[in-house]
Coordinates of C-alpha atoms in Angstrom, one line a residue:
K1 CA 74.1 80.1 -15.1
G2 CA 74.3 83.3 -13.4
Q3 CA 69.8 83.5 -14.0
T4 CA 69.8 79.9 -12.5
K5 CA 71.2 81.5 -9.4
K6 CA 69.2 84.2 -9.2
I7 CA 65.9 81.5 -9.3
E8 CA 67.6 79.3 -6.6
G9 CA 67.4 82.8 -4.5
V10 CA 64.4 84.1 -5.1
L11 CA 63.0 80.0 -4.6
A12 CA 65.3 80.4 -1.0
Q13 CA 63.2 83.4 0.3
L14 CA 59.7 82.5 -1.0
E15 CA 60.7 79.4 1.1
A16 CA 61.5 81.4 4.0
E17 CA 58.1 82.8 3.7
A18 CA 56.2 79.8 2.5
K19 CA 54.0 80.5 5.1
S20 CA 53.0 84.3 3.8
L21 CA 51.6 82.4 0.8
K22 CA 48.8 81.2 2.1
G23 CA 45.1 82.9 2.3
K24 CA 43.0 84.5 0.0
P25 CA 44.8 84.6 -3.7
T26 CA 46.2 87.8 -4.4
I27 CA 47.7 88.8 -7.8
G28 CA 51.1 87.9 -6.1
T29 CA 50.0 84.9 -4.9
I30 CA 48.5 84.1 -8.4
S31 CA 52.4 85.0 -9.8
V32 CA 54.3 83.0 -8.4
A33 CA 52.3 79.8 -8.9
C34 CA 52.6 81.1 -12.5
A35 CA 55.6 80.9 -12.0
L36 CA 56.1 78.0 -10.6
G37 CA 54.8 76.3 -12.9
Y38 CA 56.7 77.6 -15.5
L39 CA 60.0 76.2 -13.7
H40 CA 58.1 73.2 -13.2
Y41 CA 57.4 72.7 -17.7
R42 CA 60.9 74.6 -18.8
F43 CA 63.6 73.7 -16.6
A44 CA 62.0 70.3 -14.8
A45 CA 65.2 69.3 -14.4
M46 CA 65.6 71.8 -12.1
D47 CA 64.2 69.8 -9.2
W48 CA 62.7 73.2 -6.7
R49 CA 60.3 70.8 -5.5
A50 CA 62.8 68.4 -3.8
K51 CA 65.5 71.3 -2.4
H52 CA 62.0 73.3 -1.1
P53 CA 59.5 71.2 0.4
K54 CA 57.8 74.2 2.1
L55 CA 57.0 76.1 -0.9
A56 CA 56.3 72.6 -2.8
K57 CA 53.4 71.9 -0.7
W58 CA 51.8 75.4 -1.6
F59 CA 52.2 75.4 -4.6
N60 CA 50.0 71.7 -4.7
A61 CA 47.6 72.7 -2.7
T62 CA 47.3 75.9 -5.1
A63 CA 47.3 74.1 -8.3
K64 CA 44.2 72.1 -6.9
T65 CA 42.4 75.1 -6.5
P66 CA 39.3 75.5 -9.5
A67 CA 41.0 78.5 -11.2
M68 CA 44.5 77.3 -11.3
K69 CA 42.9 73.8 -12.7
A70 CA 41.4 76.0 -15.6
T71 CA 44.4 77.8 -17.0
P72 CA 47.0 74.9 -16.0
T73 CA 50.6 75.0 -17.9
P74 CA 51.7 72.0 -20.2
A75 CA 53.2 69.1 -18.8
A76 CA 56.2 69.0 -18.8

């Protein structure tokens, strides 16, 4: 439960800063995208997208890029 609260805190912070994730990909934004993909894969019931719509919009757009399409997270 403590780890879940930490994840929720990070998601809230990323939601607040979602605008700064836009632009040319960096190692930081790639890491965020990979982490969000992992959350969807391993913790689909968490449904982080519903609580963080700006972050979800960014992730959905990022997931459509050629690099992310070439290395997809397995389906949940």
